[in-house]
Amino acid sequence: MIAGSASLVAAGLAGCAGNADETESTDRSPDSGANADAGNETEESESTASATPYTVEIEPNDPYTFESVPETYGVGTSPFIDMGIALGIHPTATTGLERAPLKFYDLLGLGFDESQVTKIASDAESGYDKENFYAADADVWLISRNNIGRYVNWDDSDFEDVESRTGPFLGTTLRFAPQAAVQDDPNPYTMYEACLLYTSLSGLA
């Protein structure tokens, strides 16, 4: 779950803060710990309150404002599914998994469970069906409209219909090949930049 990454990062930050407190001088007033706890609770409450709504902008899509942190996502078989699995965030839906590096997920013990994934296409590059998107009901689609448009004849109303009944399309191009192969649809981001953008969906960035 995308929201899960936010919890993991928050827990790590909390652990670091705890270690720092232990190294401070113990020469404090008796109620200073209580005051510090109260302050921390206030800061945490303010941080949570400011986390949503928040806006994410990923080219070539329009900025999108989330009212709450998305908990499920759909993705094509691309570097983005690898990013999600590496972070321990299991997808709700994918295209066909024939090209996905499932054996490496198994070897690394990453806990990928194909039976828990709704297929939104018959394979990696064809068979997209709107009914599959509705069935998956993901909070966000990490698939670009341009990529889907290569294989099915959808117009803007088709995408808008899926978005109105599920979540927004916020995918981007991320193909690593000789420049000539992607010159008509160049990558707007490096792999590192794309990873940072997708973690921004958690509301932390």
mmCIF file of N, CA, C and O in Angstrom, residues 4-81:
data_model
loop_
_atom_site.group_PDB
_atom_site.id
_atom_site.type_symbol
_atom_site.label_atom_id
_atom_site.label_comp_id
_atom_site.label_asym_id
_atom_site.label_seq_id
_atom_site.Cartn_x
_atom_site.Cartn_y
_atom_site.Cartn_z
ATOM 1 N N GLY A 4 1.438 2.818 3.224
ATOM 2 C CA GLY A 4 2.361 2.078 4.086
ATOM 3 C C GLY A 4 3.753 2.651 4.050
ATOM 4 O O GLY A 4 4.475 2.625 5.049
ATOM 5 N N SER A 5 4.192 3.180 2.899
ATOM 6 C CA SER A 5 5.529 3.745 2.828
ATOM 7 C C SER A 5 5.659 4.957 3.725
ATOM 8 O O SER A 5 6.697 5.203 4.319
ATOM 9 N N ALA A 6 4.571 5.717 3.834
ATOM 10 C CA ALA A 6 4.594 6.884 4.717
ATOM 11 C C ALA A 6 4.783 6.436 6.160
ATOM 12 O O ALA A 6 5.538 7.051 6.918
ATOM 13 N N SER A 7 4.111 5.358 6.556
ATOM 14 C CA SER A 7 4.227 4.866 7.925
ATOM 15 C C SER A 7 5.636 4.395 8.220
ATOM 16 O O SER A 7 6.172 4.632 9.298
ATOM 17 N N LEU A 8 6.257 3.704 7.257
ATOM 18 C CA LEU A 8 7.607 3.195 7.462
ATOM 19 C C LEU A 8 8.605 4.331 7.629
ATOM 20 O O LEU A 8 9.468 4.304 8.507
ATOM 21 N N VAL A 9 8.482 5.343 6.780
ATOM 22 C CA VAL A 9 9.401 6.478 6.877
ATOM 23 C C VAL A 9 9.195 7.216 8.182
ATOM 24 O O VAL A 9 10.141 7.602 8.867
ATOM 25 N N ALA A 10 7.919 7.414 8.565
ATOM 26 C CA ALA A 10 7.630 8.105 9.819
ATOM 27 C C ALA A 10 8.205 7.352 11.004
ATOM 28 O O ALA A 10 8.757 7.941 11.935
ATOM 29 N N ALA A 11 8.104 6.014 10.973
ATOM 30 C CA ALA A 11 8.646 5.215 12.060
ATOM 31 C C ALA A 11 10.155 5.360 12.151
ATOM 32 O O ALA A 11 10.739 5.446 13.233
ATOM 33 N N GLY A 12 10.816 5.396 10.993
ATOM 34 C CA GLY A 12 12.271 5.559 10.983
ATOM 35 C C GLY A 12 12.689 6.900 11.554
ATOM 36 O O GLY A 12 13.643 7.000 12.325
ATOM 37 N N LEU A 13 11.963 7.945 11.167
ATOM 38 C CA LEU A 13 12.273 9.271 11.690
ATOM 39 C C LEU A 13 12.047 9.321 13.198
ATOM 40 O O LEU A 13 12.823 9.936 13.936
ATOM 41 N N ALA A 14 10.976 8.674 13.652
ATOM 42 C CA ALA A 14 10.690 8.661 15.084
ATOM 43 C C ALA A 14 11.805 7.957 15.842
ATOM 44 O O ALA A 14 12.205 8.378 16.929
ATOM 45 N N GLY A 15 12.351 6.876 15.273
ATOM 46 C CA GLY A 15 13.448 6.152 15.915
ATOM 47 C C GLY A 15 14.681 7.008 16.031
ATOM 48 O O GLY A 15 15.373 7.017 17.057
ATOM 49 N N CYS A 16 14.987 7.758 14.973
ATOM 50 C CA CYS A 16 16.162 8.643 15.013
ATOM 51 C C CYS A 16 15.990 9.706 16.082
ATOM 52 O O CYS A 16 16.920 10.039 16.809
ATOM 53 N N ALA A 17 14.774 10.256 16.172
ATOM 54 C CA ALA A 17 14.519 11.289 17.173
ATOM 55 C C ALA A 17 14.689 10.716 18.573
ATOM 56 O O ALA A 17 15.223 11.368 19.474
ATOM 57 N N GLY A 18 14.254 9.475 18.763
ATOM 58 C CA GLY A 18 14.374 8.852 20.079
ATOM 59 C C GLY A 18 15.820 8.671 20.481
ATOM 60 O O GLY A 18 16.199 8.916 21.630
ATOM 61 N N ASN A 19 16.677 8.273 19.563
ATOM 62 C CA ASN A 19 18.087 8.098 19.864
ATOM 63 C C ASN A 19 18.746 9.410 20.220
ATOM 64 O O ASN A 19 19.598 9.495 21.093
ATOM 65 N N ALA A 20 18.335 10.479 19.539
ATOM 66 C CA ALA A 20 18.912 11.781 19.830
ATOM 67 C C ALA A 20 18.557 12.224 21.232
ATOM 68 O O ALA A 20 19.371 12.801 21.954
ATOM 69 N N ASP A 21 17.308 11.951 21.646
ATOM 70 C CA ASP A 21 16.881 12.343 22.983
ATOM 71 C C ASP A 21 17.707 11.654 24.054
ATOM 72 O O ASP A 21 18.015 12.222 25.098
ATOM 73 N N GLU A 22 18.098 10.381 23.802
ATOM 74 C CA GLU A 22 18.820 9.625 24.796
ATOM 75 C C GLU A 22 20.230 10.165 25.027
ATOM 76 O O GLU A 22 20.818 9.974 26.080
ATOM 77 N N THR A 23 20.793 10.865 24.025
ATOM 78 C CA THR A 23 22.150 11.381 24.156
ATOM 79 C C THR A 23 22.186 12.760 24.788
ATOM 80 O O THR A 23 23.254 13.287 25.081
ATOM 81 N N GLU A 24 21.014 13.371 24.986
ATOM 82 C CA GLU A 24 20.987 14.695 25.577
ATOM 83 C C GLU A 24 21.251 14.609 27.074
ATOM 84 O O GLU A 24 21.111 13.574 27.716
ATOM 85 N N SER A 25 21.594 15.747 27.660
ATOM 86 C CA SER A 25 21.820 15.815 29.098
ATOM 87 C C SER A 25 20.555 15.481 29.850
ATOM 88 O O SER A 25 19.454 15.845 29.437
ATOM 89 N N THR A 26 20.677 14.774 30.966
ATOM 90 C CA THR A 26 19.515 14.416 31.784
ATOM 91 C C THR A 26 19.197 15.483 32.807
ATOM 92 O O THR A 26 18.305 15.322 33.625
ATOM 93 N N ASP A 27 19.920 16.605 32.781
ATOM 94 C CA ASP A 27 19.708 17.684 33.737
ATOM 95 C C ASP A 27 18.535 18.542 33.275
ATOM 96 O O ASP A 27 18.708 19.643 32.749
ATOM 97 N N ARG A 28 17.327 17.993 33.450
ATOM 98 C CA ARG A 28 16.125 18.697 33.031
ATOM 99 C C ARG A 28 15.137 18.691 34.180
ATOM 100 O O ARG A 28 15.206 17.872 35.090
ATOM 101 N N SER A 29 14.183 19.606 34.117
ATOM 102 C CA SER A 29 13.166 19.681 35.163
ATOM 103 C C SER A 29 12.285 18.444 35.096
ATOM 104 O O SER A 29 12.158 17.820 34.044
ATOM 105 N N PRO A 30 11.609 18.072 36.197
ATOM 106 C CA PRO A 30 10.810 16.848 36.237
ATOM 107 C C PRO A 30 9.723 16.782 35.185
ATOM 108 O O PRO A 30 9.381 15.717 34.716
ATOM 109 N N ASP A 31 9.164 17.936 34.835
ATOM 110 C CA ASP A 31 8.043 17.885 33.897
ATOM 111 C C ASP A 31 8.479 18.160 32.462
ATOM 112 O O ASP A 31 7.640 18.284 31.584
ATOM 113 N N SER A 32 9.811 18.259 32.238
ATOM 114 C CA SER A 32 10.265 18.580 30.891
ATOM 115 C C SER A 32 9.938 17.473 29.915
ATOM 116 O O SER A 32 9.635 17.715 28.746
ATOM 117 N N GLY A 33 9.986 16.210 30.378
ATOM 118 C CA GLY A 33 9.634 15.090 29.503
ATOM 119 C C GLY A 33 8.193 15.163 29.079
ATOM 120 O O GLY A 33 7.852 14.931 27.916
ATOM 121 N N ALA A 34 7.312 15.494 30.014
ATOM 122 C CA ALA A 34 5.892 15.601 29.686
ATOM 123 C C ALA A 34 5.659 16.721 28.691
ATOM 124 O O ALA A 34 4.875 16.589 27.749
ATOM 125 N N ASN A 35 6.369 17.850 28.912
ATOM 126 C CA ASN A 35 6.217 18.968 27.990
ATOM 127 C C ASN A 35 6.706 18.592 26.600
ATOM 128 O O ASN A 35 6.120 18.975 25.589
ATOM 129 N N ALA A 36 7.829 17.860 26.553
ATOM 130 C CA ALA A 36 8.381 17.443 25.271
ATOM 131 C C ALA A 36 7.416 16.518 24.554
ATOM 132 O O ALA A 36 7.198 16.633 23.346
ATOM 133 N N ASP A 37 6.809 15.585 25.337
ATOM 134 C CA ASP A 37 5.851 14.666 24.729
ATOM 135 C C ASP A 37 4.661 15.425 24.169
ATOM 136 O O ASP A 37 4.158 15.135 23.078
ATOM 137 N N ALA A 38 4.184 16.408 24.940
ATOM 138 C CA ALA A 38 3.047 17.201 24.484
ATOM 139 C C ALA A 38 3.401 17.953 23.214
ATOM 140 O O ALA A 38 2.597 18.051 22.281
ATOM 141 N N GLY A 39 4.648 18.478 23.196
ATOM 142 C CA GLY A 39 5.093 19.195 22.000
ATOM 143 C C GLY A 39 5.174 18.283 20.797
ATOM 144 O O GLY A 39 4.778 18.653 19.691
ATOM 145 N N ASN A 40 5.692 17.076 21.017
ATOM 146 C CA ASN A 40 5.798 16.116 19.917
ATOM 147 C C ASN A 40 4.432 15.748 19.379
ATOM 148 O O ASN A 40 4.232 15.605 18.173
ATOM 149 N N GLU A 41 3.458 15.549 20.311
ATOM 150 C CA GLU A 41 2.117 15.197 19.876
ATOM 151 C C GLU A 41 1.500 16.313 19.056
ATOM 152 O O GLU A 41 0.817 16.076 18.064
ATOM 153 N N THR A 42 1.764 17.564 19.466
ATOM 154 C CA THR A 42 1.231 18.707 18.728
ATOM 155 C C THR A 42 1.830 18.774 17.343
ATOM 156 O O THR A 42 1.127 18.982 16.349
ATOM 157 N N GLU A 43 3.171 18.587 17.269
ATOM 158 C CA GLU A 43 3.844 18.631 15.978
ATOM 159 C C GLU A 43 3.350 17.511 15.074
ATOM 160 O O GLU A 43 3.136 17.717 13.879
ATOM 161 N N GLU A 44 3.162 16.310 15.640
ATOM 162 C CA GLU A 44 2.689 15.183 14.843
ATOM 163 C C GLU A 44 1.287 15.447 14.323
ATOM 164 O O GLU A 44 0.961 15.161 13.180
ATOM 165 N N SER A 45 0.443 16.034 15.178
ATOM 166 C CA SER A 45 -0.924 16.351 14.772
ATOM 167 C C SER A 45 -0.929 17.370 13.653
ATOM 168 O O SER A 45 -1.659 17.245 12.670
ATOM 169 N N GLU A 46 -0.070 18.408 13.786
ATOM 170 C CA GLU A 46 0.001 19.440 12.758
ATOM 171 C C GLU A 46 0.526 18.858 11.461
ATOM 172 O O GLU A 46 0.063 19.202 10.374
ATOM 173 N N SER A 47 1.532 17.960 11.568
ATOM 174 C CA SER A 47 2.091 17.334 10.374
ATOM 175 C C SER A 47 1.049 16.504 9.663
ATOM 176 O O SER A 47 0.922 16.546 8.443
ATOM 177 N N THR A 48 0.258 15.737 10.425
ATOM 178 C CA THR A 48 -0.779 14.906 9.830
ATOM 179 C C THR A 48 -1.834 15.768 9.166
ATOM 180 O O THR A 48 -2.308 15.465 8.064
ATOM 181 N N ALA A 49 -2.201 16.864 9.847
ATOM 182 C CA ALA A 49 -3.231 17.746 9.305
ATOM 183 C C ALA A 49 -2.777 18.393 8.011
ATOM 184 O O ALA A 49 -3.563 18.605 7.094
ATOM 185 N N SER A 50 -1.458 18.729 7.929
ATOM 186 C CA SER A 50 -0.953 19.415 6.750
ATOM 187 C C SER A 50 -0.654 18.455 5.615
ATOM 188 O O SER A 50 -0.411 18.871 4.492
ATOM 189 N N ALA A 51 -0.669 17.131 5.898
ATOM 190 C CA ALA A 51 -0.315 16.161 4.872
ATOM 191 C C ALA A 51 -1.385 16.067 3.788
ATOM 192 O O ALA A 51 -1.084 15.779 2.644
ATOM 193 N N THR A 52 -2.626 16.292 4.153
ATOM 194 C CA THR A 52 -3.709 16.219 3.177
ATOM 195 C C THR A 52 -4.641 17.413 3.354
ATOM 196 O O THR A 52 -4.836 17.879 4.468
ATOM 197 N N PRO A 53 -5.227 17.922 2.263
ATOM 198 C CA PRO A 53 -4.951 17.506 0.897
ATOM 199 C C PRO A 53 -3.572 17.974 0.419
ATOM 200 O O PRO A 53 -3.006 18.904 0.990
ATOM 201 N N TYR A 54 -3.042 17.303 -0.589
ATOM 202 C CA TYR A 54 -1.753 17.690 -1.146
ATOM 203 C C TYR A 54 -1.768 17.423 -2.645
ATOM 204 O O TYR A 54 -2.533 16.601 -3.135
ATOM 205 N N THR A 55 -0.941 18.161 -3.357
ATOM 206 C CA THR A 55 -0.951 18.105 -4.820
ATOM 207 C C THR A 55 0.315 17.456 -5.344
ATOM 208 O O THR A 55 1.418 17.742 -4.865
ATOM 209 N N VAL A 56 0.142 16.586 -6.322
ATOM 210 C CA VAL A 56 1.250 15.895 -6.974
ATOM 211 C C VAL A 56 1.255 16.280 -8.448
ATOM 212 O O VAL A 56 0.195 16.309 -9.083
ATOM 213 N N GLU A 57 2.420 16.598 -8.970
ATOM 214 C CA GLU A 57 2.533 16.942 -10.392
ATOM 215 C C GLU A 57 3.589 16.055 -11.035
ATOM 216 O O GLU A 57 4.766 16.118 -10.691
ATOM 217 N N ILE A 58 3.167 15.206 -11.965
ATOM 218 C CA ILE A 58 4.060 14.293 -12.669
ATOM 219 C C ILE A 58 3.808 14.458 -14.162
ATOM 220 O O ILE A 58 2.701 14.223 -14.646
ATOM 221 N N GLU A 59 4.817 14.908 -14.901
ATOM 222 C CA GLU A 59 4.665 15.104 -16.344
ATOM 223 C C GLU A 59 4.325 13.779 -17.020
ATOM 224 O O GLU A 59 4.804 12.725 -16.592
ATOM 225 N N PRO A 60 3.510 13.823 -18.071
ATOM 226 C CA PRO A 60 2.899 14.986 -18.722
ATOM 227 C C PRO A 60 1.495 15.284 -18.200
ATOM 228 O O PRO A 60 0.713 15.935 -18.885
ATOM 229 N N ASN A 61 1.178 14.829 -17.006
ATOM 230 C CA ASN A 61 -0.175 14.958 -16.464
ATOM 231 C C ASN A 61 -0.395 16.321 -15.803
ATOM 232 O O ASN A 61 0.557 16.977 -15.376
ATOM 233 N N ASP A 62 -1.635 16.719 -15.726
ATOM 234 C CA ASP A 62 -1.981 17.921 -14.979
ATOM 235 C C ASP A 62 -1.772 17.673 -13.486
ATOM 236 O O ASP A 62 -1.827 16.525 -13.029
ATOM 237 N N PRO A 63 -1.507 18.709 -12.709
ATOM 238 C CA PRO A 63 -1.391 18.531 -11.252
ATOM 239 C C PRO A 63 -2.672 17.903 -10.700
ATOM 240 O O PRO A 63 -3.776 18.211 -11.155
ATOM 241 N N TYR A 64 -2.506 17.030 -9.713
ATOM 242 C CA TYR A 64 -3.668 16.365 -9.119
ATOM 243 C C TYR A 64 -3.598 16.501 -7.609
ATOM 244 O O TYR A 64 -2.552 16.268 -6.999
ATOM 245 N N THR A 65 -4.717 16.888 -6.999
ATOM 246 C CA THR A 65 -4.782 17.070 -5.555
ATOM 247 C C THR A 65 -5.487 15.881 -4.918
ATOM 248 O O THR A 65 -6.636 15.580 -5.254
ATOM 249 N N PHE A 66 -4.783 15.201 -4.014
ATOM 250 C CA PHE A 66 -5.353 14.093 -3.260
ATOM 251 C C PHE A 66 -5.974 14.627 -1.976
ATOM 252 O O PHE A 66 -5.346 15.394 -1.247
ATOM 253 N N GLU A 67 -7.185 14.192 -1.695
ATOM 254 C CA GLU A 67 -7.845 14.544 -0.440
ATOM 255 C C GLU A 67 -7.385 13.629 0.692
ATOM 256 O O GLU A 67 -7.491 13.982 1.864
ATOM 257 N N SER A 68 -6.875 12.446 0.335
ATOM 258 C CA SER A 68 -6.315 11.514 1.308
ATOM 259 C C SER A 68 -5.224 10.720 0.618
ATOM 260 O O SER A 68 -5.153 10.673 -0.615
ATOM 261 N N VAL A 69 -4.356 10.109 1.403
ATOM 262 C CA VAL A 69 -3.246 9.353 0.840
ATOM 263 C C VAL A 69 -3.784 8.112 0.131
ATOM 264 O O VAL A 69 -4.553 7.341 0.716
ATOM 265 N N PRO A 70 -3.426 7.895 -1.150
ATOM 266 C CA PRO A 70 -3.900 6.705 -1.855
ATOM 267 C C PRO A 70 -3.351 5.434 -1.220
ATOM 268 O O PRO A 70 -2.202 5.385 -0.814
ATOM 269 N N GLU A 71 -4.193 4.419 -1.124
ATOM 270 C CA GLU A 71 -3.799 3.179 -0.476
ATOM 271 C C GLU A 71 -3.548 2.042 -1.460
ATOM 272 O O GLU A 71 -2.914 1.048 -1.110
ATOM 273 N N THR A 72 -4.068 2.142 -2.675
ATOM 274 C CA THR A 72 -3.875 1.094 -3.667
ATOM 275 C C THR A 72 -3.436 1.716 -4.986
ATOM 276 O O THR A 72 -3.758 2.873 -5.269
ATOM 277 N N TYR A 73 -2.714 0.939 -5.794
ATOM 278 C CA TYR A 73 -2.261 1.474 -7.075
ATOM 279 C C TYR A 73 -2.215 0.378 -8.133
ATOM 280 O O TYR A 73 -2.055 -0.806 -7.842
ATOM 281 N N GLY A 74 -2.384 0.820 -9.381
ATOM 282 C CA GLY A 74 -2.242 -0.058 -10.523
ATOM 283 C C GLY A 74 -1.064 0.413 -11.349
ATOM 284 O O GLY A 74 -0.766 1.607 -11.413
ATOM 285 N N VAL A 75 -0.387 -0.521 -12.000
ATOM 286 C CA VAL A 75 0.842 -0.184 -12.710
ATOM 287 C C VAL A 75 1.039 -1.124 -13.887
ATOM 288 O O VAL A 75 0.529 -2.250 -13.889
ATOM 289 N N GLY A 76 1.754 -0.658 -14.917
ATOM 290 C CA GLY A 76 2.139 -1.527 -16.013
ATOM 291 C C GLY A 76 3.404 -2.281 -15.638
ATOM 292 O O GLY A 76 4.040 -1.999 -14.620
ATOM 293 N N THR A 77 3.750 -3.255 -16.435
ATOM 294 C CA THR A 77 4.995 -3.985 -16.177
ATOM 295 C C THR A 77 6.152 -3.119 -16.670
ATOM 296 O O THR A 77 6.544 -3.165 -17.823
ATOM 297 N N SER A 78 6.676 -2.327 -15.800
ATOM 298 C CA SER A 78 7.684 -1.324 -16.125
ATOM 299 C C SER A 78 8.550 -1.119 -14.893
ATOM 300 O O SER A 78 8.359 -1.778 -13.875
ATOM 301 N N PRO A 79 9.527 -0.200 -14.953
ATOM 302 C CA PRO A 79 10.339 0.065 -13.751
ATOM 303 C C PRO A 79 9.513 0.443 -12.529
ATOM 304 O O PRO A 79 9.954 0.259 -11.402
ATOM 305 N N PHE A 80 8.284 0.935 -12.732
ATOM 306 C CA PHE A 80 7.497 1.380 -11.592
ATOM 307 C C PHE A 80 7.013 0.242 -10.713
ATOM 308 O O PHE A 80 6.862 0.407 -9.505
ATOM 309 N N ILE A 81 6.765 -0.918 -11.294
ATOM 310 C CA ILE A 81 6.392 -2.046 -10.448
ATOM 311 C C ILE A 81 7.600 -2.496 -9.633
ATOM 312 O O ILE A 81 7.479 -2.883 -8.474
#
